[in-house]
Short mmCIF file of C-alpha atoms in Angstrom, two decimals:
data_model
loop_
_atom_site.label_atom_id
_atom_site.label_comp_id
_atom_site.label_asym_id
_atom_site.label_seq_id
_atom_site.Cartn_x
_atom_site.Cartn_y
_atom_site.Cartn_z
CA GLY A 1 -65.61 91.32 2.20
CA PHE A 2 -62.78 89.90 4.29
CA GLN A 3 -63.59 86.71 6.16
CA PRO A 4 -61.85 85.35 9.30
CA ALA A 5 -58.56 83.55 8.58
CA GLU A 6 -58.69 84.74 4.95
CA THR A 7 -55.86 86.30 2.94
CA TRP A 8 -56.11 88.66 0.01
CA VAL A 9 -52.96 89.24 -2.06
CA LEU A 10 -52.87 92.52 -3.97
CA ALA A 11 -50.22 92.19 -6.68
CA ALA A 12 -49.39 94.84 -9.28
CA PRO A 13 -46.35 96.41 -10.95
CA TYR A 14 -44.34 99.15 -9.27
CA LYS A 15 -46.19 102.49 -8.91
CA ALA A 16 -49.56 100.92 -9.74
CA ARG A 17 -51.25 102.46 -6.65
CA LYS A 18 -51.36 99.22 -4.65
CA THR A 19 -50.97 101.08 -1.38
CA THR A 20 -53.78 103.50 -2.24
CA LEU A 21 -56.19 100.66 -2.95
CA ALA A 22 -55.14 98.75 0.17
CA LEU A 23 -55.61 101.83 2.38
CA ASN A 24 -59.05 102.39 0.89
CA PHE A 25 -59.94 98.86 1.99
CA ALA A 26 -58.48 99.54 5.43
CA LEU A 27 -60.35 102.84 5.79
CA SER A 28 -63.66 101.29 4.78
CA ILE A 29 -63.25 98.48 7.29
CA ALA A 30 -62.27 100.91 10.06
CA CYS A 31 -65.25 103.14 9.24
CA ALA A 32 -67.42 100.06 9.75
CA GLY A 33 -66.01 99.73 13.27
CA GLN A 34 -63.53 96.93 12.64
CA ALA A 35 -59.96 97.45 13.92
CA VAL A 36 -57.14 97.43 11.36
CA SER A 37 -53.34 97.34 11.69
CA VAL A 38 -51.24 98.64 8.78
CA PHE A 39 -47.57 97.66 8.46
CA THR A 40 -45.58 99.76 6.01
CA VAL A 41 -42.19 98.37 5.02
CA GLY A 42 -39.54 100.35 3.19
CA ASP A 43 -39.07 104.08 2.78
CA SER A 44 -42.59 105.17 3.69
CA SER A 45 -43.62 106.26 7.19
CA ARG A 46 -46.57 106.35 9.56
CA GLU A 47 -46.91 110.05 8.80
CA ALA A 48 -47.08 109.41 5.04
CA THR A 49 -49.68 106.69 5.57
CA TRP A 50 -51.67 109.04 7.80
CA ASP A 51 -51.61 111.74 5.08
CA LYS A 52 -52.89 109.25 2.50
CA LEU A 53 -55.73 108.17 4.78
CA LEU A 54 -56.52 111.81 5.56
CA ALA A 55 -56.74 112.70 1.85
CA MET A 56 -59.04 109.70 1.32
CA GLY A 57 -61.26 110.86 4.16
CA MET A 58 -61.44 114.35 2.66
CA ASN A 59 -62.39 112.97 -0.74
CA ARG A 60 -65.10 110.80 0.79
CA ALA A 61 -66.55 113.88 2.47
CA MET A 62 -66.59 115.71 -0.88
CA ILE A 63 -68.67 113.02 -2.57
CA GLY A 64 -72.29 114.09 -2.75
CA ASN A 65 -71.59 117.48 -1.14
CA THR A 66 -72.41 120.28 -3.59
CA ASP A 67 -70.27 122.73 -1.60
CA TYR A 68 -67.22 120.86 -2.85
CA ALA A 69 -68.47 120.02 -6.35
CA GLN A 70 -65.91 122.22 -8.13
CA MET A 71 -62.96 121.29 -5.93
CA ILE A 72 -60.07 119.13 -7.08
CA PRO A 73 -59.81 115.82 -5.17
CA ALA A 74 -57.35 115.93 -2.29
CA SER A 75 -54.03 114.11 -2.39
CA SER A 76 -51.51 113.37 0.34
CA GLN A 77 -48.94 115.53 -1.47
CA GLY A 78 -51.37 118.45 -1.72
CA LEU A 79 -52.50 118.52 1.90
CA ARG A 80 -50.15 121.38 2.78
CA HIS A 81 -52.01 123.59 0.29
CA ALA A 82 -55.19 123.15 2.32
CA ILE A 83 -53.86 125.69 4.81
CA GLY A 84 -54.35 128.49 2.27
CA ASP A 85 -57.90 127.47 1.33
CA LYS A 86 -60.43 127.99 4.10
CA ARG A 87 -62.85 125.35 2.84
CA LEU A 88 -60.09 122.79 2.39
CA LYS A 89 -58.70 123.56 5.82
CA VAL A 90 -62.11 123.01 7.43
CA LEU A 91 -62.54 119.81 5.44
CA ARG A 92 -59.06 118.60 6.41
CA ASP A 93 -59.61 119.36 10.09
CA GLU A 94 -62.97 117.58 10.11
CA ALA A 95 -61.51 114.55 8.34
CA ALA A 96 -58.60 114.48 10.81
CA VAL A 97 -61.00 114.38 13.78
CA ILE A 98 -62.86 111.45 12.22
CA LEU A 99 -59.64 109.63 11.33
CA ARG A 100 -58.24 109.96 14.85
CA GLY A 101 -61.36 108.27 16.16
CA LEU A 102 -61.08 105.26 13.86
CA PRO A 103 -59.57 101.95 15.01
CA ILE A 104 -56.52 102.08 12.74
CA ARG A 105 -53.01 101.44 14.05
CA LEU A 106 -50.06 102.40 11.86
CA TYR A 107 -46.55 100.92 11.88
CA ASP A 108 -43.43 101.70 9.86
CA GLY A 109 -39.71 100.97 9.78
CA ARG A 110 -39.24 102.46 13.23
CA ASP A 111 -41.30 99.51 14.48
CA LEU A 112 -39.05 97.02 12.62
CA THR A 113 -41.84 96.13 10.22
CA CYS A 114 -39.42 94.21 7.98
CA ASN A 115 -38.90 91.75 10.86
CA LEU A 116 -41.70 89.19 10.92
CA GLN A 117 -41.17 88.38 14.60
CA GLU A 118 -41.69 92.03 15.53
CA CYS A 119 -44.76 92.21 13.28
CA GLU A 120 -46.16 89.09 14.89
CA ARG A 121 -45.73 90.62 18.34
CA ASN A 122 -47.64 93.72 17.25
CA VAL A 123 -50.36 91.77 15.45
CA ARG A 124 -50.95 89.55 18.48
CA ARG A 125 -51.01 92.54 20.83
CA ASP A 126 -53.41 94.48 18.59
CA SER A 127 -55.66 91.46 18.24
CA ALA A 128 -55.78 90.92 22.02
CA MET A 129 -55.99 94.57 23.13
CA HIS A 130 -57.79 96.30 20.28
CA GLY A 131 -59.70 93.52 18.53
CA THR A 132 -57.86 93.88 15.23
CA ARG A 133 -59.71 91.98 12.50
CA LEU A 134 -57.43 92.80 9.55
CA PHE A 135 -53.76 93.55 9.10
CA VAL A 136 -52.21 95.01 5.97
CA TYR A 137 -48.58 94.28 5.04
CA ASP A 138 -47.05 96.58 2.43
CA TYR A 139 -45.12 94.86 0.86
CA ALA A 140 -43.99 91.20 0.72
CA GLN A 141 -40.66 91.57 -1.10
CA ALA A 142 -39.38 94.02 1.55
CA VAL A 143 -39.49 91.53 4.41
CA ASN A 144 -36.14 90.75 6.03
CA ALA A 145 -36.06 86.99 5.47
CA GLY A 146 -34.27 84.77 3.01
CA LYS A 147 -31.55 85.43 0.45
CA ASN A 148 -33.77 86.46 -2.45
CA ASP A 149 -37.30 87.64 -3.15
CA TYR A 150 -38.60 84.13 -3.76
CA GLU A 151 -37.48 83.07 -0.29
CA ARG A 152 -38.87 86.29 1.20
CA THR A 153 -42.32 85.79 -0.29
CA THR A 154 -42.30 82.15 0.80
CA ALA A 155 -41.36 83.22 4.34
CA ILE A 156 -44.13 85.79 4.62
CA ALA A 157 -46.67 83.39 3.11
CA ASN A 158 -45.89 80.71 5.68
CA TRP A 159 -45.82 83.26 8.51
CA ASN A 160 -49.10 84.80 7.41
CA GLN A 161 -50.93 81.47 7.21
CA ARG A 162 -49.87 80.58 10.73
CA ILE A 163 -50.86 83.93 12.21
CA ILE A 164 -54.29 84.27 10.63
CA GLY A 165 -55.04 80.62 11.43
CA GLU A 166 -54.17 81.03 15.11
CA LEU A 167 -55.86 84.41 15.58
CA GLY A 168 -58.78 83.99 13.20
CA ILE A 169 -58.16 87.38 11.58
CA SER A 170 -57.80 88.48 7.95
CA SER A 171 -54.79 89.79 6.08
CA LEU A 172 -54.09 91.84 2.99
CA ILE A 173 -50.59 91.32 1.59
CA LEU A 174 -49.21 93.61 -1.12
CA SER A 175 -46.74 92.25 -3.65
CA GLN A 176 -44.78 93.35 -6.66
CA LEU A 177 -45.96 91.74 -9.89
CA ASN A 178 -42.74 91.04 -11.78
CA GLU A 179 -42.89 89.42 -15.19
CA GLU A 180 -39.22 88.57 -15.58
CA THR A 181 -37.57 85.44 -14.26
CA VAL A 182 -34.18 85.73 -12.61
CA LYS A 183 -31.47 83.25 -11.68
CA SER A 184 -30.68 82.42 -8.07
CA ASP A 185 -27.17 81.76 -6.76
CA ASN A 186 -27.51 78.03 -7.35
CA GLY A 187 -28.70 78.51 -10.92
CA GLU A 188 -32.40 77.89 -10.32
CA SER A 189 -34.94 80.23 -11.89
CA TYR A 190 -37.57 82.04 -9.88
CA SER A 191 -39.89 85.03 -10.13
CA PRO A 192 -39.38 87.74 -7.50
CA GLY A 193 -42.97 88.83 -7.88
CA ALA A 194 -46.31 87.07 -7.74
CA LYS A 195 -46.86 86.54 -11.47
CA GLY A 196 -44.50 83.60 -11.60
CA GLY A 197 -46.54 81.67 -9.05
CA GLY A 198 -45.12 80.45 -5.77
CA ALA A 199 -46.31 80.70 -2.19
CA LEU A 200 -48.20 84.03 -2.37
CA PRO A 201 -50.86 83.14 -4.96
CA ALA A 202 -51.00 79.60 -3.59
CA MET A 203 -52.02 80.78 -0.12
CA ALA A 204 -54.39 83.55 -1.23
CA ASN A 205 -58.14 83.25 -0.92
CA VAL A 206 -58.39 86.27 -3.23
CA PHE A 207 -55.57 87.17 -5.63
#
């Protein structure tokens, strides 16, 4: 599992379900009583993240329960259909009660998650006030720092190492896994994802 001052980098191509895997980690840790902060950068929202966590909670409740053996696993997109199915509605409501009681704090673009200074303020506050032991950042290339993705990933890597070292908490950073190499303005080549090396895989305890 995650150790203090340890970073895991989860890198995969676009639409490879990185967020789903990361939220499963976050949910498991929260269910074990450890506080988690999730920072979503880009077009997604706290509400969308909540729906994904809720669907995961519903699916966990289905496992090993014969009453739900013939039911299709829940998805965040299909949650609205639960209203028309009594069993799904009960399951959704029960999962929502459990989820509300878990130590998970969600942030999105409304909280300026692309700004590392704002994220640092929230991470420090959550660590001090709520005992946060893990923060999730989804995803590295969306941070508002630097002129290109290589500089952005370098910025978040350096920022992350400082924060987890000072607070003694863990982090899970999501990254695109680009295979192509592109040219920067000064003619140098770099990879905008993690596959080409750079600061992200260099800092990771688990990659």
